[in-house]
Coordinates of C-alpha atoms in Angstrom, one line a residue:
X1 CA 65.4 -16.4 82.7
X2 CA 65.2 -14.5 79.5
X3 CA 62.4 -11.4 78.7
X4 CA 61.7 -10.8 75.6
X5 CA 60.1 -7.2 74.7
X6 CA 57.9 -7.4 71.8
X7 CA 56.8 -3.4 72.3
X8 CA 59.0 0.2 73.0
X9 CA 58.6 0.7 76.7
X10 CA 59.5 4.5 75.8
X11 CA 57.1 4.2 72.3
X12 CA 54.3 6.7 74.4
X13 CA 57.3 9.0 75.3
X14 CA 59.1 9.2 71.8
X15 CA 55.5 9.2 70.1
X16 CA 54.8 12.6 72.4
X17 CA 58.9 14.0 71.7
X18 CA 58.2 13.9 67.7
X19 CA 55.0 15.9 68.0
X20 CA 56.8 18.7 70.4
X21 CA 60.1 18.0 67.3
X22 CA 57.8 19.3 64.8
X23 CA 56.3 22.1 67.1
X24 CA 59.0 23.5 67.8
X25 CA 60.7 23.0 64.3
X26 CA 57.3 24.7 62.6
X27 CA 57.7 27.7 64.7
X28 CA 61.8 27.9 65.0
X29 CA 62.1 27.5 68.6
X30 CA 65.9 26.5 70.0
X31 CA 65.4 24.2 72.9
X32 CA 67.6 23.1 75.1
X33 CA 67.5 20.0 77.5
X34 CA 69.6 21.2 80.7
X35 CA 70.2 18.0 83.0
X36 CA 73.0 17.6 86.1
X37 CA 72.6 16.3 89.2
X38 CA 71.2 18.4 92.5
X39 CA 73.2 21.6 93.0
X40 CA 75.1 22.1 90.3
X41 CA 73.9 25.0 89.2
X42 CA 71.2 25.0 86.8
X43 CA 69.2 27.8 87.8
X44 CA 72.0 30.1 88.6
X45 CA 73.2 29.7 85.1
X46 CA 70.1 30.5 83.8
X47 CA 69.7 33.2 85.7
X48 CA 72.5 35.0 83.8
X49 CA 72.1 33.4 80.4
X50 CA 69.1 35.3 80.4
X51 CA 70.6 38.1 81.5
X52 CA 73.0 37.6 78.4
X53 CA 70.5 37.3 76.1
X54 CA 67.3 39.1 77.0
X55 CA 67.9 41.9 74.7
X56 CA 68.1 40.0 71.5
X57 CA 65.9 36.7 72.2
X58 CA 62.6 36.1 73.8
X59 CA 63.3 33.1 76.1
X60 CA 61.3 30.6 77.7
X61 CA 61.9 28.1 80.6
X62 CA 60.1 24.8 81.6
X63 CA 61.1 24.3 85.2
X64 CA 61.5 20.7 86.5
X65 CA 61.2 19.8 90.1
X66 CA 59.8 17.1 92.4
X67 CA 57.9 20.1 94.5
X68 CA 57.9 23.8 94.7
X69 CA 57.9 26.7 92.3
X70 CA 61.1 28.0 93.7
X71 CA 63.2 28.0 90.8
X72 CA 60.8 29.0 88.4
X73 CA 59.7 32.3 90.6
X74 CA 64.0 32.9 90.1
X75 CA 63.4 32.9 86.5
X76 CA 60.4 34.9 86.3
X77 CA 62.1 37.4 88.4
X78 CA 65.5 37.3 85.9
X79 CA 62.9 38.3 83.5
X80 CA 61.9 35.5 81.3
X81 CA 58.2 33.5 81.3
X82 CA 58.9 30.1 83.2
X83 CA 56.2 27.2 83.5
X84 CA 56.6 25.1 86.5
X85 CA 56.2 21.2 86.4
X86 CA 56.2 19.5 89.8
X87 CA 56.9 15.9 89.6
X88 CA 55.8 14.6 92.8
X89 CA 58.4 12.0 93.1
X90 CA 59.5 11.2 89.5
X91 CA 63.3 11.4 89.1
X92 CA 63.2 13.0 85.6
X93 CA 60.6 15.1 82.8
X94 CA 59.0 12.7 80.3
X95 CA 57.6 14.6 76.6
X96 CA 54.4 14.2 77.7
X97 CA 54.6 16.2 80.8
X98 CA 56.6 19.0 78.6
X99 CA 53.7 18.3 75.8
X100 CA 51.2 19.7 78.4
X101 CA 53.1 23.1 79.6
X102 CA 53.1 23.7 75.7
X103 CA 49.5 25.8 75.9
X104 CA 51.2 28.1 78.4
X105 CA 53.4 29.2 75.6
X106 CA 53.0 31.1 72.6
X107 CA 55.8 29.3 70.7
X108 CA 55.8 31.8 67.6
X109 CA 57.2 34.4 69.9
X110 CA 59.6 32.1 71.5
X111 CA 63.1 31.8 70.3
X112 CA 65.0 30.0 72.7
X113 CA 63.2 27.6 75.3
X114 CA 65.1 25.8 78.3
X115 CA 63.9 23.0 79.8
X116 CA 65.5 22.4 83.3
X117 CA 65.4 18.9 84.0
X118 CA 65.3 17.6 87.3
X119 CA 68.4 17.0 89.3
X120 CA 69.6 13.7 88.6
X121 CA 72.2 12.2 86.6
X122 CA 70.4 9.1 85.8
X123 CA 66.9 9.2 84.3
X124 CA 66.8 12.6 82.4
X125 CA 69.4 10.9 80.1
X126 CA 67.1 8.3 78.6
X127 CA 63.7 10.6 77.9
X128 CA 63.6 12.4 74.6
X129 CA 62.0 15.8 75.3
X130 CA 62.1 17.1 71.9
X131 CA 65.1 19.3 72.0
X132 CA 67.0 20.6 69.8
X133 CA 70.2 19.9 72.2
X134 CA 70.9 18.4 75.6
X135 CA 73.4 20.2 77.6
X136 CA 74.5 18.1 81.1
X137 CA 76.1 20.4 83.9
X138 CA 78.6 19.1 86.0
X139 CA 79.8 20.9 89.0
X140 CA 83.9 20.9 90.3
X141 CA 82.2 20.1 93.8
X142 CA 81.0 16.5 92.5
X143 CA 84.5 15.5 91.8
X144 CA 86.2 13.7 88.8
X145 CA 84.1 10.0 89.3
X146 CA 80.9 11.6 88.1
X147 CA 81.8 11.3 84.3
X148 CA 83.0 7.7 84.2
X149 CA 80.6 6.5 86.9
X150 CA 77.2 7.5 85.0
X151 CA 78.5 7.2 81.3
X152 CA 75.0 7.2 79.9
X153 CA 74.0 11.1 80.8
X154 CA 77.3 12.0 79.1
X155 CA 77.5 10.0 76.3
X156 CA 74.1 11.4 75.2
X157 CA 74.9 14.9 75.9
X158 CA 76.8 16.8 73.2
X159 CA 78.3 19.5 75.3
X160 CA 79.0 19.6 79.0
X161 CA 79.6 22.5 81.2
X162 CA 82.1 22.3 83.8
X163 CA 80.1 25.1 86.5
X164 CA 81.9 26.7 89.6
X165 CA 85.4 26.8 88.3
X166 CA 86.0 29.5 90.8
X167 CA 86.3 26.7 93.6
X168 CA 89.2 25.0 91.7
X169 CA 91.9 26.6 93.8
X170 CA 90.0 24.8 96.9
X171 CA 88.8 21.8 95.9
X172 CA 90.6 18.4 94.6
X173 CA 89.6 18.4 90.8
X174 CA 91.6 18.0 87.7
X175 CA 90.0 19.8 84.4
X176 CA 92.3 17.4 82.3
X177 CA 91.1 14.2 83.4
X178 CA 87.6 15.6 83.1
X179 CA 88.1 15.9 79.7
X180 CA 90.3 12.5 79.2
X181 CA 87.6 11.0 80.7
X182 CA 84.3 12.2 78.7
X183 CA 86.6 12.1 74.8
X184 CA 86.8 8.4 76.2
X185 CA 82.8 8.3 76.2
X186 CA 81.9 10.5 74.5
X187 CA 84.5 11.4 71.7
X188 CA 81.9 14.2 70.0
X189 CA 81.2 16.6 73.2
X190 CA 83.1 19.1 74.4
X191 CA 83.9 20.2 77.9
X192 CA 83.2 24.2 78.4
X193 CA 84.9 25.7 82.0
X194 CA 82.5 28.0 83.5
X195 CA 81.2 29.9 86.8
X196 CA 77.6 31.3 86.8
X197 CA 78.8 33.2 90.1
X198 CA 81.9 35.1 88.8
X199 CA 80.6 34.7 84.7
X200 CA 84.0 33.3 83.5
X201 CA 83.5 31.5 80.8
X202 CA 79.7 32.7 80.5
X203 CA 80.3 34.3 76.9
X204 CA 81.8 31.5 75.6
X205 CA 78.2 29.6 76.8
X206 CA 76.2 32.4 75.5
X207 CA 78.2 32.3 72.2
X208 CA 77.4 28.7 71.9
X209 CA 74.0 29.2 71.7
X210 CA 73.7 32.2 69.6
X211 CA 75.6 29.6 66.9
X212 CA 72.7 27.1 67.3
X213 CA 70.2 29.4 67.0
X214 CA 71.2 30.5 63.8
X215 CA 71.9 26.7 62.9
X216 CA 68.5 25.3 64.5

């Protein structure tokens, strides 16, 4: 049996992601779409990218979560204004949820807004938020078969960030097959090595950014 789809099932979403485009364009915001699976540390790396920046950018963070305002209370206290959106249940943010945390935000004094997806390495992939960039973390904990078996969040992603290389020594995971693996999805991104624990590999993030910002 054969289903034919005469309308965008995403045409609500991508109608609301070219209205936040054009927001954010009009007042020169750099967002970024952060996405990774449960635990791989996010909000951690937030945590010191603000740190990192605070003293030449005003930054913002959309928090996305099924429940709780935990992580976004961990942001406000790194010292940047975070807007909480609770899910309830839904596996990823759509631009229509974002659309609505917009009012919260004075975008003119906004340089760089972060939108924390929620953990998942499936569904964030598909929904255009708007952003400037999407960024997907993946953690040496969740082993070498999470690039090749969910191909879709890293063949959208431009840059991935390979979090909590200080467990390399301890843990079974190869950096160069990471990177074999992703150049054979995704020829275009890049794999960066870092640890928001110990900050290695940190400025090399923060530099990243500070480049698009300047190109944005």
């Amino acid at each position: 049996m054969k289903i034919t789809l005469n309308e965008d099932v995403l045409a609500d979403n991508n109608s609301a992601a070219a209205f936040l485009r054009d927001e954010f364009i009009k007042s020169k915001t750099l967002v970024i779409n952060l996405m990774s699976s449960p635990g791989a540390g996010k909000t951690t790396l937030l945590e010191r990218t603000i740190q990192e920046l605070a003293n030449d950018y005003k930054i913002g963070v959309i928090e996305g979560d099924l429940a709780t305002e935990i992580d976004a209370d961990r942001i406000r206290a790194a010292g940047a204004r975070a807007v909480q959106i609770n899910t309830n249940g839904g596996c990823h943010l759509d631009a229509r949820m974002v659309a609505k945390t917009i009012p919260n935000f004075n975008l003119e004094e906004i340089d760089i807004l972060f939108i924390e997806n929620v953990g998942n390495l499936v569904c964030p992939s598909g929904y255009d938020l708007g952003q400037k960039h999407k960024v997907a973390i993946l953690s040496v904990p969740e082993g070498n078969d999470k690039i090749p078996k969910y191909p879709v969040m890293f063949r959208r992603t431009e840059l991935v960030l390979l979090n909590k290389i200080d467990l390399l020594p301890y843990l079974n995971f190869d950096v160069d097959t990471a990177i074999k693996d992703l150049k054979g999805i995704n020829p275009h991104s890049k794999l960066m090595n870092i640890s928001a624990t110990t900050g290695e590999g940190v400025e090399a993030w923060v530099s990243w950014i500070k480049e698009a910002y300047e190109t944005r």
